[in-house]
Short mmCIF file of C-alpha atoms and ligand atoms in Angstrom, two decimals:
data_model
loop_
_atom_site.label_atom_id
_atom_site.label_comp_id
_atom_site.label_asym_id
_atom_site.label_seq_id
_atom_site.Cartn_x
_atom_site.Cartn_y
_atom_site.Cartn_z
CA UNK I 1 13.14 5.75 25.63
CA UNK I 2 11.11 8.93 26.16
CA UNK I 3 12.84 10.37 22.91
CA UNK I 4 10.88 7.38 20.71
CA UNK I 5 7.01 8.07 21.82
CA UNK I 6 5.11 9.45 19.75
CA UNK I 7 3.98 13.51 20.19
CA UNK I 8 0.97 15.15 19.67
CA UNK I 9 -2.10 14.11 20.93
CA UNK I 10 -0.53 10.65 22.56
CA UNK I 11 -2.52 8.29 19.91
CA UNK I 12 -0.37 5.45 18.53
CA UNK I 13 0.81 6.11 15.13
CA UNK I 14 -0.37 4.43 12.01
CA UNK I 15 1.25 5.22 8.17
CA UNK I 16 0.50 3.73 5.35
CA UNK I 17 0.70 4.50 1.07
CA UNK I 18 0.27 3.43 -2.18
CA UNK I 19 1.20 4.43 -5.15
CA UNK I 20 -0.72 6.38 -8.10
CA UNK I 21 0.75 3.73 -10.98
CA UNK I 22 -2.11 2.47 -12.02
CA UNK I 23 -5.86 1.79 -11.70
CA UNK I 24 -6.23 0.47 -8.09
CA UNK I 25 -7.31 -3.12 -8.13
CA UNK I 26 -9.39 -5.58 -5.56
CA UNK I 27 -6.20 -6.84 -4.41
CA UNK I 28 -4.86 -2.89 -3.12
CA UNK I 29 -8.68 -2.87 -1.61
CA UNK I 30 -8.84 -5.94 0.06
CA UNK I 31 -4.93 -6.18 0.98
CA UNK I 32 -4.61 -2.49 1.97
CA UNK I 33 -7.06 0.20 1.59
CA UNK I 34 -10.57 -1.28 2.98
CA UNK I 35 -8.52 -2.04 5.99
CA UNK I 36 -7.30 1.45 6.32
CA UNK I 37 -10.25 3.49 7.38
CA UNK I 38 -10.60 1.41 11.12
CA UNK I 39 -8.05 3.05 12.80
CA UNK I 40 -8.57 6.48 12.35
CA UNK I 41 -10.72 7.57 15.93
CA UNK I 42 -7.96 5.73 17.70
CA UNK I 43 -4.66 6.77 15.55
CA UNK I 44 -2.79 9.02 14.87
CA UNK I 45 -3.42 8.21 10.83
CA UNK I 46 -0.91 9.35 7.47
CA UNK I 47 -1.53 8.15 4.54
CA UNK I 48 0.12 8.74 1.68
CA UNK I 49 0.32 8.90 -2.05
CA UNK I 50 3.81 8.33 -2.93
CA UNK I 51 4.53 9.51 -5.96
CA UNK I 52 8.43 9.41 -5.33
CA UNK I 53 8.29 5.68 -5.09
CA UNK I 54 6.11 5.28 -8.87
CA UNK I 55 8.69 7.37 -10.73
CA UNK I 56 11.22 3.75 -9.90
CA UNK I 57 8.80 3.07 -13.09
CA UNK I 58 8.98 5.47 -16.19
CA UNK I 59 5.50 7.17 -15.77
CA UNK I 60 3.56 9.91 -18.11
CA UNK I 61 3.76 13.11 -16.59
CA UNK I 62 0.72 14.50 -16.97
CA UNK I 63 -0.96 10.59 -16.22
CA UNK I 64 0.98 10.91 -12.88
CA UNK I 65 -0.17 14.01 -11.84
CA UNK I 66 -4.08 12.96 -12.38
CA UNK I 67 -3.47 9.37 -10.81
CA UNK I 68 -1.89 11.72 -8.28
CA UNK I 69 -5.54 13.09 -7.57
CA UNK I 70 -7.75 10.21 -8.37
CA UNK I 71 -6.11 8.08 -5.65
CA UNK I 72 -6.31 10.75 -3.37
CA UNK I 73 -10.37 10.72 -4.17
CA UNK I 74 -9.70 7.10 -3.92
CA UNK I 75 -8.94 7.25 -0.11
CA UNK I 76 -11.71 9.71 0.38
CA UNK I 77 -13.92 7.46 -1.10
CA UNK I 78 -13.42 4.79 0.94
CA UNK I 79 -13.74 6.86 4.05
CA UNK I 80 -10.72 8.73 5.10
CA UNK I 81 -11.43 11.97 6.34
CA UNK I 82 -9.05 14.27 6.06
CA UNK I 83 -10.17 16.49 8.87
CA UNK I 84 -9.35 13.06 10.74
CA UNK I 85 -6.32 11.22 9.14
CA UNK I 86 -3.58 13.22 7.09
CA UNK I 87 -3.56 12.04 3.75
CA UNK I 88 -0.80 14.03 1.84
CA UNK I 89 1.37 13.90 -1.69
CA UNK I 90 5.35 11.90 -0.31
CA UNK I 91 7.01 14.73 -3.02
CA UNK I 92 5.05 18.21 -1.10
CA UNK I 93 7.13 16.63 1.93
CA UNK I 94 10.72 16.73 1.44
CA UNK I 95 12.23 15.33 4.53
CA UNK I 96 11.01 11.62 2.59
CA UNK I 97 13.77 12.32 -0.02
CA UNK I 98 15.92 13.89 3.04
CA UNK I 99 15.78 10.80 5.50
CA UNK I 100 15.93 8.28 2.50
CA UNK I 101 19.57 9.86 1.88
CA UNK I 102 20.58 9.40 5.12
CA UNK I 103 19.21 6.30 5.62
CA UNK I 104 20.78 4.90 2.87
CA UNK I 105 23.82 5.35 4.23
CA UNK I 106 22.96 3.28 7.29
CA UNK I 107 21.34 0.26 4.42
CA UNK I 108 23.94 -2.36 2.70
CA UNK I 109 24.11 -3.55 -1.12
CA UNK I 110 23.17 -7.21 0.22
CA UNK I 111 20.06 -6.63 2.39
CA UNK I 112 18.65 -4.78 -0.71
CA UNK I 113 19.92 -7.50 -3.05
CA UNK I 114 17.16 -10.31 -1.32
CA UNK I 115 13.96 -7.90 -1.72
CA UNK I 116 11.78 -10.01 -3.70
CA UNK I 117 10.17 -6.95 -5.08
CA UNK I 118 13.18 -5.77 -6.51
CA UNK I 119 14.23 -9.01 -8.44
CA UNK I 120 10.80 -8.82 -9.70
CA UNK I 121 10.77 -5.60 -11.01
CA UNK I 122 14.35 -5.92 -12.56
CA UNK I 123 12.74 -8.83 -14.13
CA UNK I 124 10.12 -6.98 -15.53
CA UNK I 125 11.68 -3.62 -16.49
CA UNK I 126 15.21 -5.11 -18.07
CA UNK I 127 15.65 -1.77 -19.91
CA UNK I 128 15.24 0.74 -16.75
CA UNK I 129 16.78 -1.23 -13.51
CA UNK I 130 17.15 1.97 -11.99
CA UNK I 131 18.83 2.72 -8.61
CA UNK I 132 15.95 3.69 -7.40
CA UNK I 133 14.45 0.87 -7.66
CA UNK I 134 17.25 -0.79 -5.60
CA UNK I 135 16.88 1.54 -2.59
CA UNK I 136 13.22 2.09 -3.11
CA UNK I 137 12.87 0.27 0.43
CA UNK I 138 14.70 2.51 2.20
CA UNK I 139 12.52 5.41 1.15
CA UNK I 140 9.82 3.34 2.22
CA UNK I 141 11.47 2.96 5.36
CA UNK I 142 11.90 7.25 5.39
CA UNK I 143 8.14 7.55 4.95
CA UNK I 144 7.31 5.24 8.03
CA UNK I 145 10.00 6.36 10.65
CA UNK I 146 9.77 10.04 9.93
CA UNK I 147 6.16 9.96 11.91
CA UNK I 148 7.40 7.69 14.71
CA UNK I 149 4.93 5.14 13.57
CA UNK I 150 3.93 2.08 15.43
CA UNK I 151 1.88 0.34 12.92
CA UNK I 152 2.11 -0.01 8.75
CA UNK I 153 -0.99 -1.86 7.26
CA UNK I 154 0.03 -3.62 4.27
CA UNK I 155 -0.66 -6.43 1.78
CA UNK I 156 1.75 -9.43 2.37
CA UNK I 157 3.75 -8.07 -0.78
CA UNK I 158 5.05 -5.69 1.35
CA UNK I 159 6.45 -7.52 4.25
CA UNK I 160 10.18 -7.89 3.84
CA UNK I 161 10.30 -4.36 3.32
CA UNK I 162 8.65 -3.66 6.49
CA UNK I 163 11.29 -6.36 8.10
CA UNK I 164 14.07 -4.32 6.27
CA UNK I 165 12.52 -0.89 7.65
CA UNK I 166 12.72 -2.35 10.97
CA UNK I 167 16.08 -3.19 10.35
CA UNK I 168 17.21 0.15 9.75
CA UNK I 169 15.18 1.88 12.30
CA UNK I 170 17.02 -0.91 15.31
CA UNK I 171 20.28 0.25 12.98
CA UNK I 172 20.16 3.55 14.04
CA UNK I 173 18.41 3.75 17.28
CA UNK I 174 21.74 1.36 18.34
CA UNK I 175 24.27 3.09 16.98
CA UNK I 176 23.13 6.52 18.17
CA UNK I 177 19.99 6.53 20.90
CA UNK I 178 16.47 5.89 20.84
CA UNK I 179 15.15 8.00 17.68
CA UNK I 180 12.80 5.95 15.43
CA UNK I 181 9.73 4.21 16.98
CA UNK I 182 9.90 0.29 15.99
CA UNK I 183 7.11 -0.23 13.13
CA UNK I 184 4.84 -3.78 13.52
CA UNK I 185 3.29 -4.68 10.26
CA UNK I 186 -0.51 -4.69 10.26
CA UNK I 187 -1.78 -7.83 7.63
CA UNK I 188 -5.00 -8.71 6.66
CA UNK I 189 -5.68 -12.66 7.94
CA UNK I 190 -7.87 -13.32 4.68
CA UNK I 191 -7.11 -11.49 1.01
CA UNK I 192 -3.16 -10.43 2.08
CA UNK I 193 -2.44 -11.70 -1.10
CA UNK I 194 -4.79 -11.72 -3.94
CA UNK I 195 -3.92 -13.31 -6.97
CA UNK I 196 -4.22 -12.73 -10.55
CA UNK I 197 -7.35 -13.68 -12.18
CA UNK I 198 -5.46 -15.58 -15.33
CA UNK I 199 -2.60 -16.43 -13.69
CA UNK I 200 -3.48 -17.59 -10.20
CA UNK I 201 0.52 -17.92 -9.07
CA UNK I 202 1.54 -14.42 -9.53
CA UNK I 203 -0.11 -11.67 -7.29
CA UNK I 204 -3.20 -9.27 -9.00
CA UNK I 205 -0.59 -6.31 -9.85
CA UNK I 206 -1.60 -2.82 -11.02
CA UNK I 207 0.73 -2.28 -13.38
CA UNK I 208 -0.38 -5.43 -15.24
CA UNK I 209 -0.29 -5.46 -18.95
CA UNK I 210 -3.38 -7.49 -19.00
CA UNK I 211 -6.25 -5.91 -17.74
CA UNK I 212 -8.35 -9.02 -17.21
CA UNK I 213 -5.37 -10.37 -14.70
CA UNK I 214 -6.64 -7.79 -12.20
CA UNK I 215 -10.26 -6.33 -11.76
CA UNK I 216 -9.55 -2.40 -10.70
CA UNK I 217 -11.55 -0.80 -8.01
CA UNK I 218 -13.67 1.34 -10.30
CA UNK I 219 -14.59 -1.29 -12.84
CA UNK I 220 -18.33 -1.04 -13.81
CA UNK I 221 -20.45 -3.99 -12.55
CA UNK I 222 -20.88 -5.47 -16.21
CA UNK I 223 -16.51 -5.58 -16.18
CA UNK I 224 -16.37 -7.11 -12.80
CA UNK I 225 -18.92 -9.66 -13.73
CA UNK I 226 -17.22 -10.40 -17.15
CA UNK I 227 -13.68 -10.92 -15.49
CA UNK I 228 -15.19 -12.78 -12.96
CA UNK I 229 -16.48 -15.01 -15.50
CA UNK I 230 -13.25 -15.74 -17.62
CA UNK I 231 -11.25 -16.27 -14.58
CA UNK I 232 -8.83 -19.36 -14.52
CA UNK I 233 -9.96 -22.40 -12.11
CA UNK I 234 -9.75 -25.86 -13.16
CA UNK I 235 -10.57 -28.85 -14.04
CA UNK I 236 -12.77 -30.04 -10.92
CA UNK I 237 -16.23 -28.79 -10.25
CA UNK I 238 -15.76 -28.42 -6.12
CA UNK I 239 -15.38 -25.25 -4.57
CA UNK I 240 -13.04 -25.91 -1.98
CA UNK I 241 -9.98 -24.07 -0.52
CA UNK I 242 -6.71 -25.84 -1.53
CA UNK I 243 -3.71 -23.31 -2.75
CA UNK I 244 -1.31 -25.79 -3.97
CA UNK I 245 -4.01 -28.07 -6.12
CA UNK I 246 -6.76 -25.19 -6.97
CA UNK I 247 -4.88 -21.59 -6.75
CA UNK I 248 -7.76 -20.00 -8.94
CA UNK I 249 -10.72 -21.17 -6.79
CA UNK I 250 -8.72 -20.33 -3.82
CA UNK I 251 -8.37 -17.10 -4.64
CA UNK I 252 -11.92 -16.59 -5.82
CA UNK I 253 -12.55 -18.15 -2.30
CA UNK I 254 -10.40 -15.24 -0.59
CA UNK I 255 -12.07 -12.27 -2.91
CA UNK I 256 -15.63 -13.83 -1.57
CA UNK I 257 -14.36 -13.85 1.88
CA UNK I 258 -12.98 -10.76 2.41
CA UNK I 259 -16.16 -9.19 0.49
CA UNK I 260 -18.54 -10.88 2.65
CA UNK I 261 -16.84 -12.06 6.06
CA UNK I 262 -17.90 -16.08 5.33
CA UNK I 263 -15.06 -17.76 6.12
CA UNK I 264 -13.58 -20.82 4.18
CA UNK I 265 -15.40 -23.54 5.22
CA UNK I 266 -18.64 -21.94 4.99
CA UNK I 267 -17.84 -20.83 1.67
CA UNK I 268 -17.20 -24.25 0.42
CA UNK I 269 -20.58 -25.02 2.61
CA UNK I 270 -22.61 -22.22 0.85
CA UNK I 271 -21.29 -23.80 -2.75
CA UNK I 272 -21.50 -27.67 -1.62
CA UNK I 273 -22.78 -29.07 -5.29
CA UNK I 274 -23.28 -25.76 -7.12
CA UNK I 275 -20.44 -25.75 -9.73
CA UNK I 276 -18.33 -23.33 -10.72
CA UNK I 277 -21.07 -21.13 -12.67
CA UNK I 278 -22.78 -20.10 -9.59
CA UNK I 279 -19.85 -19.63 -7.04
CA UNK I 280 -18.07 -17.41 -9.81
CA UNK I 281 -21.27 -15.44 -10.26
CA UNK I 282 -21.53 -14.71 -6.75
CA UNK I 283 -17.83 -13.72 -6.18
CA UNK I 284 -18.58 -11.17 -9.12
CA UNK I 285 -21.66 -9.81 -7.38
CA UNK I 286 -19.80 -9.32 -3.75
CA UNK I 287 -16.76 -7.07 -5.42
CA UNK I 288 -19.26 -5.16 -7.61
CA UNK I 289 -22.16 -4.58 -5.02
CA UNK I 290 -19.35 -4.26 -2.17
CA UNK I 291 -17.17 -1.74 -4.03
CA UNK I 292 -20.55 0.03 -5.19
CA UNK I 293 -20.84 3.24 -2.60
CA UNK I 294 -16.88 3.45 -3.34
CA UNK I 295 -17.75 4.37 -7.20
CA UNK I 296 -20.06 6.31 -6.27
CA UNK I 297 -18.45 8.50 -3.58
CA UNK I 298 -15.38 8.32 -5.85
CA UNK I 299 -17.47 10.12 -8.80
CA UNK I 300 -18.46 12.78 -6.69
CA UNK I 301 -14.71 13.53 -5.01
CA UNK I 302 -13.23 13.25 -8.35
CA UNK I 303 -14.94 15.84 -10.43
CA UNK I 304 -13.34 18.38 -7.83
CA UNK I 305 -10.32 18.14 -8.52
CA UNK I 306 -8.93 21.79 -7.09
CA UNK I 307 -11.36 20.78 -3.91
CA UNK I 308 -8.63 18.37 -3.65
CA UNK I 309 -5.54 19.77 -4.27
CA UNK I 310 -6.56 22.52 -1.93
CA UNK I 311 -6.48 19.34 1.20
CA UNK I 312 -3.72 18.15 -0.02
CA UNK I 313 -2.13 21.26 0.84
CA UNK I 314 -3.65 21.58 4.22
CA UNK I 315 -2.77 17.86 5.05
CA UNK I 316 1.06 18.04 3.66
CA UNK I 317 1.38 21.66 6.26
CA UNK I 318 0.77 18.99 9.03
CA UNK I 319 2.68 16.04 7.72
CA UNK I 320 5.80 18.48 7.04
CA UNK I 321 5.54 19.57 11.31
CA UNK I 322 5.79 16.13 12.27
CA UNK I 323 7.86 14.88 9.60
CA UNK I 324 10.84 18.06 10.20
CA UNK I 325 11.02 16.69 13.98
CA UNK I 326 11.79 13.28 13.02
CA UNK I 327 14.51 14.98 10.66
CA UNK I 328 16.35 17.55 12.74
CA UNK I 329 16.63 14.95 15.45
CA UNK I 330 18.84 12.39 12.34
CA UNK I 331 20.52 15.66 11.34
CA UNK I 332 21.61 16.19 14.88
CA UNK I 333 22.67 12.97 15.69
CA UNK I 334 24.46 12.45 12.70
CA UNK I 335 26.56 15.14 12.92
CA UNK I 336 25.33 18.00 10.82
CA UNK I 337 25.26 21.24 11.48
CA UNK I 338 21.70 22.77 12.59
CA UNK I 339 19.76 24.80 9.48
CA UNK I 340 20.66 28.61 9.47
CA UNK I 341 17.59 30.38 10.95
CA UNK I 342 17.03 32.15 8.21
CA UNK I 343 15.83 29.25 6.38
P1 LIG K 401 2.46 -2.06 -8.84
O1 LIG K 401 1.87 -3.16 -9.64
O2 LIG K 401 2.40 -0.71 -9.53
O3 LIG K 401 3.79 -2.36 -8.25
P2 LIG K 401 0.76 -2.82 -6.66
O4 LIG K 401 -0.54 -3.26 -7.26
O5 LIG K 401 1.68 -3.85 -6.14
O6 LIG K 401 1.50 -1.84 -7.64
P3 LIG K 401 1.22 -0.90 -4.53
O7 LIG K 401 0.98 0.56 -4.68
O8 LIG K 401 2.63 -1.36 -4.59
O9 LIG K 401 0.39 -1.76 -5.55
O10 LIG K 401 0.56 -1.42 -3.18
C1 LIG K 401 -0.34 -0.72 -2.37
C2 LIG K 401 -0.80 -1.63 -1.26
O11 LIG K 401 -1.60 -2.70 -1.79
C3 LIG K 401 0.33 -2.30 -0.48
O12 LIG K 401 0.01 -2.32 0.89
C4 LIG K 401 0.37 -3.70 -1.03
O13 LIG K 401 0.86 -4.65 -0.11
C5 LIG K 401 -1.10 -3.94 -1.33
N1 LIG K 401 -1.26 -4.91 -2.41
C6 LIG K 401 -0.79 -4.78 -3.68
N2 LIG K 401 -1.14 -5.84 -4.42
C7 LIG K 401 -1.84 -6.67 -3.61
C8 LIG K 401 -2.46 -7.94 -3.80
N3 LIG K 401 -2.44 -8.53 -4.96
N4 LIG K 401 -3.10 -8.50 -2.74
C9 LIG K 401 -3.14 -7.88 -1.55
N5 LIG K 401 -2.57 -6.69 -1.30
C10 LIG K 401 -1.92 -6.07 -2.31
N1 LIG K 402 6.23 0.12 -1.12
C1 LIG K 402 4.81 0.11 -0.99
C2 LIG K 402 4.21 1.47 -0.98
C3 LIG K 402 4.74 2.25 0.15
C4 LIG K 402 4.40 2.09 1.53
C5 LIG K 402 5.16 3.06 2.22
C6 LIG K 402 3.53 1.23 2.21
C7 LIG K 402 5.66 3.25 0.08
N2 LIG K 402 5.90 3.75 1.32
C8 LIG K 402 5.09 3.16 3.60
C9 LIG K 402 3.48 1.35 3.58
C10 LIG K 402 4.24 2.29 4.27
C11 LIG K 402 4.26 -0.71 -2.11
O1 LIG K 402 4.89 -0.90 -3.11
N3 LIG K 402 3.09 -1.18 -1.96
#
């Protein structure tokens, strides 16, 4: 087994990204990124921006390469360091696109068939079902394996790919010998899966068409309260958790809790009475005061942006060490012949 521990400094591995399609909402924050910044004195932290996997979507050029930045200002400003984690650009590192290729090899047509995520996004984008967006898990699967990582957190969106990146990793570690660390997913117990603010089924989605489904990140206090406001509940006047009877006060329930720690029953303790008009107003003021120092930081990181790019380049120099091991080790195994020193 000695071939699957992780190098460097001996810390277990973490990896983790997101990707710059759209304004980041409360459900990337509480589902992902606010969860992110915990492990980084006792990781081994990557995270990425993975701009390989948002091109499965046609994007603006020019948009792509500023949402590039801003996200990465967006980690920042939540408290990754980059002197401490290595938060890097998936494209600056090619062994992604390298491993994907051969991993794809070792993925079938049916496990890739069942990802929920796909079917949803061939739903959604009839005109462009592209193939990457059929093997976009197995570049997801690239990203995680290629830093022998032991643990992915991720919003429960992303689970069956993590199942699927398992897969592969057992896949190959059986067929050849111990060369992929086994991932564990790492999922938030309250806010995994934060829903849409109009339509209280579907999940709160970036790339949403309607911008009061979602409530982004950076949204000034007077949007968050607004949205807050107009969001769907129902017909009751009793805050109290039930998903299959009251999925919009449920999830208003989940936003609350995450923001503030309460859990459930004390939530519907704290609102025993109070109507709808109150609890909503205080959900509004937990995301907008919460996310507060985030805008704030963000502002300042932002306006920087060759400060930026210039860690980006420092970070993606030590993500391309690690990642090359992973690689040469597949390339071996696999049967190819080792890269002419020259190179
Ligand atoms: P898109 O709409 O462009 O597909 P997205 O909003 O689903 O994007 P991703 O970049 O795919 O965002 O996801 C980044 C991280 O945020 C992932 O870990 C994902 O699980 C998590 N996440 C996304 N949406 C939610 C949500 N509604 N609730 C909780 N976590 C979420
Ligand atoms: N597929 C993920 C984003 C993503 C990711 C990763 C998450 C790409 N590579 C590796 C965790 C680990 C998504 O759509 N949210």
């Amino acid at each position: 087994m000695a071939e699957t521990k992780n190098e460097g400094n001996g810390k277990p591995v973490i990896f983790s990204g997101i990707q710059p399609s759209g304004n980041l909402t409360i459900g990337n924050y509480i589902g992902a990124l606010k969860n992110f910044d915990q492990f980084q004195n006792d990781y081994e932290c990557y995270y990425c921006v993975v701009d390989l996997h948002s091109i499965t979507v046609r994007q603006d050029a020019a948009r792509l390469r500023k949402r590039t930045v801003e996200l990465t200002a967006l980690y920042m400003a939540v408290g990754l360091d980059p002197e401490r984690s290595t938060l890097y650009v998936q494209s600056h590192v090619s062994a992604h696109a390298e491993l994907a290729w051969i991993l794809n090899c070792y993925s079938y047509m049916g496990e890739m068939s069942r990802m929920t995520q796909f079917k949803d996004k061939s739903r959604k984008n009839e005109e462009n079902i592209n193939v990457g967006l059929f093997t976009y898990p197995v570049l997801m699967a690239a990203d995680i394996l290629l830093y022998q990582t032991n643990l992915v957190p991720i919003g429960e969106d992303q689970r069956q790919h993590l199942e699927i990146c398992r897969d592969i990793a057992i896949r190959f570690n059986n067929a050849y010998s111990p060369t992929f660390a086994v991932p564990e997913a790492y999922i938030p117990k309250v806010g995994a899966r934060v829903m849409s603010l109009q339509e209280p089924t579907s999940k709160m989605s970036k790339s949403d068409e309607n911008a009061d489904n979602f409530v982004a990140i950076l949204d000034p206090q007077d949007v968050v309260m607004r949205k807050f406001k107009r969001a769907v509940t129902d017909s009751e006047t009793e805050v109290r958790y039930d998903v299959q009877a009251k999925p919009g006060i449920t999830n208003l329930m989940s936003i609350y809790g995450a923001m503030t720690g309460k859990d459930m029953p004390a939530i519907e303790k704290e609102f025993a009475g109070r109507g709808y008009g109150d609890f909503k107003e205080a959900v509004g003021v937990s995301v907008a005061e919460g996310l507060r120092p985030v805008r704030e930081k963000y502002a300042a990181l932002v306006a920087d942006a060759p400060a930026i790019e210039a860690m980006l380049g420092r970070c993606a120099g030590r993500a391309e060490q690690v990642a090359r091991k992973t690689l040469t080790k597949v390339q071996r195994k696999v049967g190819f012949l080792p890269r002419p020193r020259s190179m």
